[in-house]
Short mmCIF file of C-alpha atoms in Angstrom, two decimals:
data_model
loop_
_atom_site.label_atom_id
_atom_site.label_comp_id
_atom_site.label_asym_id
_atom_site.label_seq_id
_atom_site.Cartn_x
_atom_site.Cartn_y
_atom_site.Cartn_z
CA UNK A 1 0.25 -0.24 0.48
CA UNK A 2 1.03 3.72 -0.47
CA UNK A 3 2.12 6.16 1.89
CA UNK A 4 -0.64 7.57 3.71
CA UNK A 5 -0.70 11.35 5.39
CA UNK A 6 -1.95 11.68 9.02
CA UNK A 7 -1.08 15.68 9.32
CA UNK A 8 -2.32 18.09 6.75
CA UNK A 9 -0.76 21.77 7.27
CA UNK A 10 -1.79 24.84 6.37
CA UNK A 11 0.17 27.89 7.36
CA UNK A 12 0.95 31.67 6.76
CA UNK A 13 4.13 32.93 6.03
CA UNK A 14 5.81 36.27 7.44
CA UNK A 15 6.00 37.65 4.01
CA UNK A 16 2.27 36.22 3.05
CA UNK A 17 3.61 33.07 1.46
CA UNK A 18 1.08 29.92 2.04
CA UNK A 19 1.84 26.76 2.87
CA UNK A 20 -0.26 23.54 2.40
CA UNK A 21 2.05 20.17 2.73
CA UNK A 22 1.52 16.72 4.57
CA UNK A 23 3.12 14.53 6.68
CA UNK A 24 2.88 10.82 7.67
CA UNK A 25 4.15 11.29 11.73
CA UNK A 26 4.40 13.31 14.18
CA UNK A 27 8.38 13.28 14.23
CA UNK A 28 8.06 14.70 10.37
CA UNK A 29 5.67 17.48 11.57
CA UNK A 30 7.40 18.72 14.63
CA UNK A 31 10.77 18.85 12.49
CA UNK A 32 9.33 20.80 9.80
CA UNK A 33 7.49 23.28 11.94
CA UNK A 34 10.92 23.85 13.61
CA UNK A 35 13.02 24.20 10.68
CA UNK A 36 10.61 26.77 9.35
CA UNK A 37 9.31 28.47 12.66
CA UNK A 38 10.98 31.96 11.46
CA UNK A 39 9.29 32.12 8.25
CA UNK A 40 6.22 31.20 9.83
CA UNK A 41 3.07 33.56 11.26
CA UNK A 42 2.46 31.17 14.30
CA UNK A 43 -1.24 32.76 14.81
CA UNK A 44 -1.63 31.12 11.36
CA UNK A 45 -0.57 27.59 11.47
CA UNK A 46 -3.84 25.13 11.10
CA UNK A 47 -2.88 21.44 11.64
CA UNK A 48 -5.56 18.91 11.10
CA UNK A 49 -4.85 15.20 12.14
CA UNK A 50 -6.64 13.28 10.32
CA UNK A 51 -7.46 10.42 13.02
CA UNK A 52 -9.22 13.23 15.30
CA UNK A 53 -11.90 13.96 12.36
CA UNK A 54 -13.58 10.17 12.39
CA UNK A 55 -17.28 10.98 13.27
CA UNK A 56 -18.12 11.03 17.13
CA UNK A 57 -20.68 8.23 16.98
CA UNK A 58 -17.80 5.49 15.06
CA UNK A 59 -15.74 6.89 18.11
CA UNK A 60 -18.43 5.77 20.64
CA UNK A 61 -18.79 2.43 19.65
CA UNK A 62 -14.78 1.78 19.46
CA UNK A 63 -14.66 2.10 23.14
#
């Protein structure tokens, strides 16, 4: 199977740049954020965890 992405990042840079990227592990995400922290406007950083977006009803049945 192919590599899947778990984290999706939407960010705005300090110069108005737009960043859209994705990562499969938390370690990759943390590394990218720390490397680009000086370029990013941290209050405009949005990270979506696709595992947390499941239907709330389905999460009840997985208990």
